[in-house]
Short mmCIF file of C-alpha atoms in Angstrom, two decimals:
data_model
loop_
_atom_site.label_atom_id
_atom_site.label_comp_id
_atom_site.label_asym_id
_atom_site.label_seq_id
_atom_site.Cartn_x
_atom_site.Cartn_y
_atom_site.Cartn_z
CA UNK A 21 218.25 132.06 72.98
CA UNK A 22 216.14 135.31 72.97
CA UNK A 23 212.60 135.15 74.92
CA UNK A 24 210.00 136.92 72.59
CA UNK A 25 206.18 137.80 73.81
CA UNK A 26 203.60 138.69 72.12
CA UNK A 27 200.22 139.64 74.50
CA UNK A 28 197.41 139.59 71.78
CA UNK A 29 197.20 137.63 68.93
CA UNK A 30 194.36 138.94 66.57
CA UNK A 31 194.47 140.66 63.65
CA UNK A 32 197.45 142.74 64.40
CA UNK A 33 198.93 140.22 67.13
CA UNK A 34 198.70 137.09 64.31
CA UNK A 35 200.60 139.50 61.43
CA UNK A 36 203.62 140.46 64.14
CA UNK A 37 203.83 136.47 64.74
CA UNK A 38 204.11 135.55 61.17
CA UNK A 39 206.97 138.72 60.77
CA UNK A 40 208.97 136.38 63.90
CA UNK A 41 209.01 133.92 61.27
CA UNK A 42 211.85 135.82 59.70
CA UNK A 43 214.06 135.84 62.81
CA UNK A 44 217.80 134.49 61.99
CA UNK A 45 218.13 133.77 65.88
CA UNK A 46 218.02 131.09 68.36
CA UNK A 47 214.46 132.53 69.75
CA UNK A 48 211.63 131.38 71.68
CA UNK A 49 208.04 132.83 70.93
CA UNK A 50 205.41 133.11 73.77
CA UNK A 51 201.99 133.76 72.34
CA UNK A 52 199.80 134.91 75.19
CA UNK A 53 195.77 135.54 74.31
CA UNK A 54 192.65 134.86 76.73
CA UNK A 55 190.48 133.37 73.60
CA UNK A 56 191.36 129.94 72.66
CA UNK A 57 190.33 130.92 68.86
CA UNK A 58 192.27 133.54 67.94
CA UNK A 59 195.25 131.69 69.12
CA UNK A 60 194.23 128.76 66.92
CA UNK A 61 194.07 131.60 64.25
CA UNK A 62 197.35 132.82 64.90
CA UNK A 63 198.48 129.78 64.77
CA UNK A 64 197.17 128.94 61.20
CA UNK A 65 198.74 132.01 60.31
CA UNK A 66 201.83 131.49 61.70
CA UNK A 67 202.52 127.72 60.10
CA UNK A 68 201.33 129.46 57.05
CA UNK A 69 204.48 131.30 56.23
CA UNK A 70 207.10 129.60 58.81
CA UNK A 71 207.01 126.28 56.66
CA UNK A 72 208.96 128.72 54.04
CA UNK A 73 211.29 129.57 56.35
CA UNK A 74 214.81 128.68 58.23
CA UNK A 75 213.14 130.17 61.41
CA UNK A 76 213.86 127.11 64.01
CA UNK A 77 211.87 128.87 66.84
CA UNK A 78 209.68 127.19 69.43
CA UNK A 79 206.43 128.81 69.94
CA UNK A 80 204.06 128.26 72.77
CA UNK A 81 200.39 129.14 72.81
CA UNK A 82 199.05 130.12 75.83
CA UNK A 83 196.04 132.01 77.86
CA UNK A 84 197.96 133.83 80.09
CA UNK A 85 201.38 134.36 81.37
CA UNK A 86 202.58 131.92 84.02
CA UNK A 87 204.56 129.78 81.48
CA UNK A 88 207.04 132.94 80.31
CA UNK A 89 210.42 132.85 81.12
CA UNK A 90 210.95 135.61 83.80
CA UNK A 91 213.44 137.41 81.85
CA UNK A 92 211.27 138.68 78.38
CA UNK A 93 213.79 140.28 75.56
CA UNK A 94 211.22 142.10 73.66
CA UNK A 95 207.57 141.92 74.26
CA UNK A 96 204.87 142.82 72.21
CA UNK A 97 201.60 144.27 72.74
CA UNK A 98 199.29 143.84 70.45
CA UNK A 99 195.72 144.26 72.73
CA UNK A 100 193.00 146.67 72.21
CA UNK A 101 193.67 150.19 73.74
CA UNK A 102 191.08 150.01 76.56
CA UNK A 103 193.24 146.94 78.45
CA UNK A 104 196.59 147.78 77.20
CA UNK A 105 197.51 150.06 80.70
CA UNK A 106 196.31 146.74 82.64
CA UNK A 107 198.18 144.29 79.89
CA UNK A 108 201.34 146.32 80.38
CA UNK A 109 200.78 147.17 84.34
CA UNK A 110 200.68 143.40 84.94
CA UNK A 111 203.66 142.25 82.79
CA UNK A 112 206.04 144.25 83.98
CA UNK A 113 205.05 143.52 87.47
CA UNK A 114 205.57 140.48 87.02
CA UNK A 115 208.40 140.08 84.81
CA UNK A 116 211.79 141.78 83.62
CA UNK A 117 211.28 143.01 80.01
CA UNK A 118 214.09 144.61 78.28
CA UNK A 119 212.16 146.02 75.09
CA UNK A 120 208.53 146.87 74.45
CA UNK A 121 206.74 147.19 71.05
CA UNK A 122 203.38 148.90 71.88
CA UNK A 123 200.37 149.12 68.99
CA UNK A 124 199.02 152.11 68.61
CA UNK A 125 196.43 154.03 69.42
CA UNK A 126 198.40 153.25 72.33
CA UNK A 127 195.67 154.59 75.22
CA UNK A 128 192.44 156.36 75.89
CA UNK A 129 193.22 158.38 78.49
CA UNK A 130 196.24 161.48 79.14
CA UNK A 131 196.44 159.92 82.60
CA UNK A 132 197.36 156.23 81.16
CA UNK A 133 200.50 157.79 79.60
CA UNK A 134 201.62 158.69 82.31
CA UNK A 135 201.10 155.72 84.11
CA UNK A 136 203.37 153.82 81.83
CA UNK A 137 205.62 156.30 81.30
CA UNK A 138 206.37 156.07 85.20
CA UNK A 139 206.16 152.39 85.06
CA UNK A 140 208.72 152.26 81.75
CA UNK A 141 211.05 154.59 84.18
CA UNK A 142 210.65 152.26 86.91
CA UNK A 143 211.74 149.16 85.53
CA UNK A 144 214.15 150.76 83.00
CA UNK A 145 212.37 149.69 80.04
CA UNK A 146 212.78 151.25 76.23
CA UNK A 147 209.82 151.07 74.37
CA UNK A 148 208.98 152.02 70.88
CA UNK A 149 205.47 153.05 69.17
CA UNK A 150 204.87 150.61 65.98
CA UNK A 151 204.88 153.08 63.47
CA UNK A 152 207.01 151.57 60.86
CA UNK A 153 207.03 154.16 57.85
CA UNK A 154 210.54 155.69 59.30
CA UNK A 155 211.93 151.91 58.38
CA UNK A 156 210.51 151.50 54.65
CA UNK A 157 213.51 152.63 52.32
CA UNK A 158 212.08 154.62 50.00
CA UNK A 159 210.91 156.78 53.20
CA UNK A 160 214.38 157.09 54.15
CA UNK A 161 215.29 158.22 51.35
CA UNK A 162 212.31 161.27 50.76
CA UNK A 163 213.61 162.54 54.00
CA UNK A 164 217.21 163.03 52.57
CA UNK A 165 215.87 165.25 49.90
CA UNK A 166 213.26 167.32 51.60
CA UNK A 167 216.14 167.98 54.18
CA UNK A 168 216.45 172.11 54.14
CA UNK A 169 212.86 172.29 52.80
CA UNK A 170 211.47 175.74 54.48
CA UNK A 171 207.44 174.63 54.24
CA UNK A 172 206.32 170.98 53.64
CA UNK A 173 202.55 170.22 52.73
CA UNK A 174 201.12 166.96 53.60
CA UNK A 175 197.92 165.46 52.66
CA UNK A 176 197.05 162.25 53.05
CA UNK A 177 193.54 160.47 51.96
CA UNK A 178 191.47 157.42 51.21
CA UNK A 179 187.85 155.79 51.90
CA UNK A 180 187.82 154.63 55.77
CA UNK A 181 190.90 155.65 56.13
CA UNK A 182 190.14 155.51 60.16
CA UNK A 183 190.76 158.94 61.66
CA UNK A 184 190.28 157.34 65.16
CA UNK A 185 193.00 154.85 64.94
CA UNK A 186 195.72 155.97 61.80
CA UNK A 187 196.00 159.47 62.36
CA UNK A 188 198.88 158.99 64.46
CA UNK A 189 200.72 156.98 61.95
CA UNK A 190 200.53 159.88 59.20
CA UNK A 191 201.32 162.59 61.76
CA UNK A 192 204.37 160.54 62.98
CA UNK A 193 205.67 159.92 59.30
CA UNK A 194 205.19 163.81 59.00
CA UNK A 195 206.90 164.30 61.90
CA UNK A 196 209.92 162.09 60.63
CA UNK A 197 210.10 163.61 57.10
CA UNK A 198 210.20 166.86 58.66
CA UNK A 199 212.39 166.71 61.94
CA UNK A 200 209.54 168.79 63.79
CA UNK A 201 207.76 166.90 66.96
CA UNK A 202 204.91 169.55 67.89
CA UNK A 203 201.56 170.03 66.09
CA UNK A 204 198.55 171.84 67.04
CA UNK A 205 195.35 169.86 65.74
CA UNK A 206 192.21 171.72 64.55
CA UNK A 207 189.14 168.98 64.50
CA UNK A 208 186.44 171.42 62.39
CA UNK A 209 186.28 169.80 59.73
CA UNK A 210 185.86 166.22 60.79
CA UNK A 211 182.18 164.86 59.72
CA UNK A 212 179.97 165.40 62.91
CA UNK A 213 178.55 161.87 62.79
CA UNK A 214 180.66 159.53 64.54
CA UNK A 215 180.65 156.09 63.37
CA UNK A 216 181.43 152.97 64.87
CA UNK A 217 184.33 151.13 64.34
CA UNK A 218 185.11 147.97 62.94
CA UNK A 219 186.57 146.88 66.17
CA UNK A 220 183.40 146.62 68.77
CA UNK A 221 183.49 149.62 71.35
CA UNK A 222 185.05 151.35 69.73
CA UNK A 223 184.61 154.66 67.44
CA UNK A 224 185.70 156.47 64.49
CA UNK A 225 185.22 159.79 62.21
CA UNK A 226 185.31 160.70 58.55
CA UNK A 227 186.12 164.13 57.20
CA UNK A 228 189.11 165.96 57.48
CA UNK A 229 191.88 166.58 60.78
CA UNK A 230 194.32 169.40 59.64
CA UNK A 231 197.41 170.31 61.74
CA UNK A 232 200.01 172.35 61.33
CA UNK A 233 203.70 173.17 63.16
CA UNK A 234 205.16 177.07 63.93
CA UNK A 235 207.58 175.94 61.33
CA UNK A 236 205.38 175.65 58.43
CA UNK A 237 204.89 171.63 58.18
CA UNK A 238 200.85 171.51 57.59
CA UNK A 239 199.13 168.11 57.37
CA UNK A 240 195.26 166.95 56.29
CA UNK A 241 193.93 163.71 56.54
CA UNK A 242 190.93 163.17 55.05
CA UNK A 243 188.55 159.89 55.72
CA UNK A 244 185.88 159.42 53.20
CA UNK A 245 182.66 157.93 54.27
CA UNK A 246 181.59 156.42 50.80
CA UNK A 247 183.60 155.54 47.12
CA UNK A 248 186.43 153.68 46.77
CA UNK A 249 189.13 155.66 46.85
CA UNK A 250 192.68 154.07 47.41
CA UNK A 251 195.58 155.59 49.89
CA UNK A 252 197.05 158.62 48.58
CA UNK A 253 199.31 160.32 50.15
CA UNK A 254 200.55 163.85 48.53
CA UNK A 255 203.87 165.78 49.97
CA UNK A 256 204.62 169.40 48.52
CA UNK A 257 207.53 171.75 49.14
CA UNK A 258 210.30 174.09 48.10
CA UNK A 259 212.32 170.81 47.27
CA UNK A 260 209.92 168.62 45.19
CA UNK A 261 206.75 167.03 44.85
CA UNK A 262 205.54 163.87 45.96
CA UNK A 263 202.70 161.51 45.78
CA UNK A 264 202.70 157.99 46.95
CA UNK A 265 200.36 155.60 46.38
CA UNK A 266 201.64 153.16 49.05
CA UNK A 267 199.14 150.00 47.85
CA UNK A 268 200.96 149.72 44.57
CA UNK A 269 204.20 150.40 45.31
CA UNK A 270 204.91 153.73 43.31
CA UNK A 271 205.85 157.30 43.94
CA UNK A 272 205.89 159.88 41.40
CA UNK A 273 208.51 162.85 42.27
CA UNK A 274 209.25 166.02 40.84
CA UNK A 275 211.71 168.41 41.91
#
């Protein structure tokens, strides 16, 4: 039987709890979140998709803690950024957790990193970022054949696309297809009006973020404040030519 946790079950908490649905284990699912309504929603969401399923876990609702096994197999934490360093201070002080899935934008603050990275020392705990492009198959694939490539362009854009929050996710896939960790970030030509987010206290920004590596792998994102336009993402080299339209499942490649 494998102990599963997820702290934070709104929009992004609910969708990892209906993906558990899927396990082919013995498992046990521990759905911790202070607001009686979103676990209701959860919930919902959950018996939505498990009644379609051979998943036999046994899931428990609950506001905080005190009713998880002391020994956690993977934990998941799925809060806002502003109380993740406390959500993820507390757990591990109080429990053993082997594995830790962590949402991004994983913290506000240089000095929180830190923080957790000591802590994740401490207690001897491997965590990974969700960033789940460098699973998808097709991605797997693209990085096999841009493998060698001496430059790499990437641009990536779409109507509140969310700067704030998804930036990361588009610099990590970069980062992936390319092999190449460091990028220097040049904020210019974001819009100067910053905008609230859709998530209250929080902020976001529209225009353009370009980076680039000292081995040629450049990168724009580009939010647009107004239109319609879908996710596009658009990948050039010395290998091929790539772009992706991600929402309806095609890629168009030349090489």
């Amino acid at each position: 039987m494998i102990n599963i946790v997820i702290i934070g079950s709104g929009q992004l908490g609910s969708r990892h709890l209906q993906a558990l649905s899927k396990v082919d284990r013995p498992s046990s699912i521990f759905v911790i979140d202070p607001s009686e309504e979103a676990l209701n929603i959860a919930k919902q969401r959950y018996e939505q998709v498990a009644q379609n399923s051979n998943n036999t876990a046994f899931v428990n609702y609950a506001t905080s803690i005190e009713g998880v096994p002391n020994t956690i197999d993977a934990a998941i934490i799925a809060t806002n950024s502003d109380i993740r360093k406390q959500v993820i201070s507390h757990l591990l002080k109080n429990r053993v957790v082997k594995y830790l899935i962590i949402e991004k934008f994983m913290f506000q603050s240089l000095q929180d990193y830190q923080d957790i990275d000591t802590l994740l020392h401490k207690h001897e705990v491997k965590a990974f970022v969700n960033c789940p492009r460098r699973m998808w198959p097709f991605y797997k694939e693209l990085k096999e054949m841009l493998s060698g490539a001496t430059y790499i362009n990437y641009e990536v854009s779409a109507t509140n696309l969310g700067i704030g929050c998804n930036a990361i996710h588009f610099l990590d896939h970069l980062a992936y297809l390319s092999d190449e960790n460091d990028f220097f970030l040049n904020s210019l030509k974001l819009d100067k009006l910053i905008i609230q987010s859709k998530r209250k206290g929080f902020i976001e920004f529209t225009g353009s973020l370009l980076g680039y590596s000292n081995t040629k792998k450049f990168i724009e994102i580009s939010s647009f404040s107004s239109g319609n336009v879908p996710l596009i993402i658009n990948i050039s080299s010395d290998k091929l030519r790539c772009i992706i339209r991600e929402v309806e499942g095609k890629a168009l490649i030349s090489s």
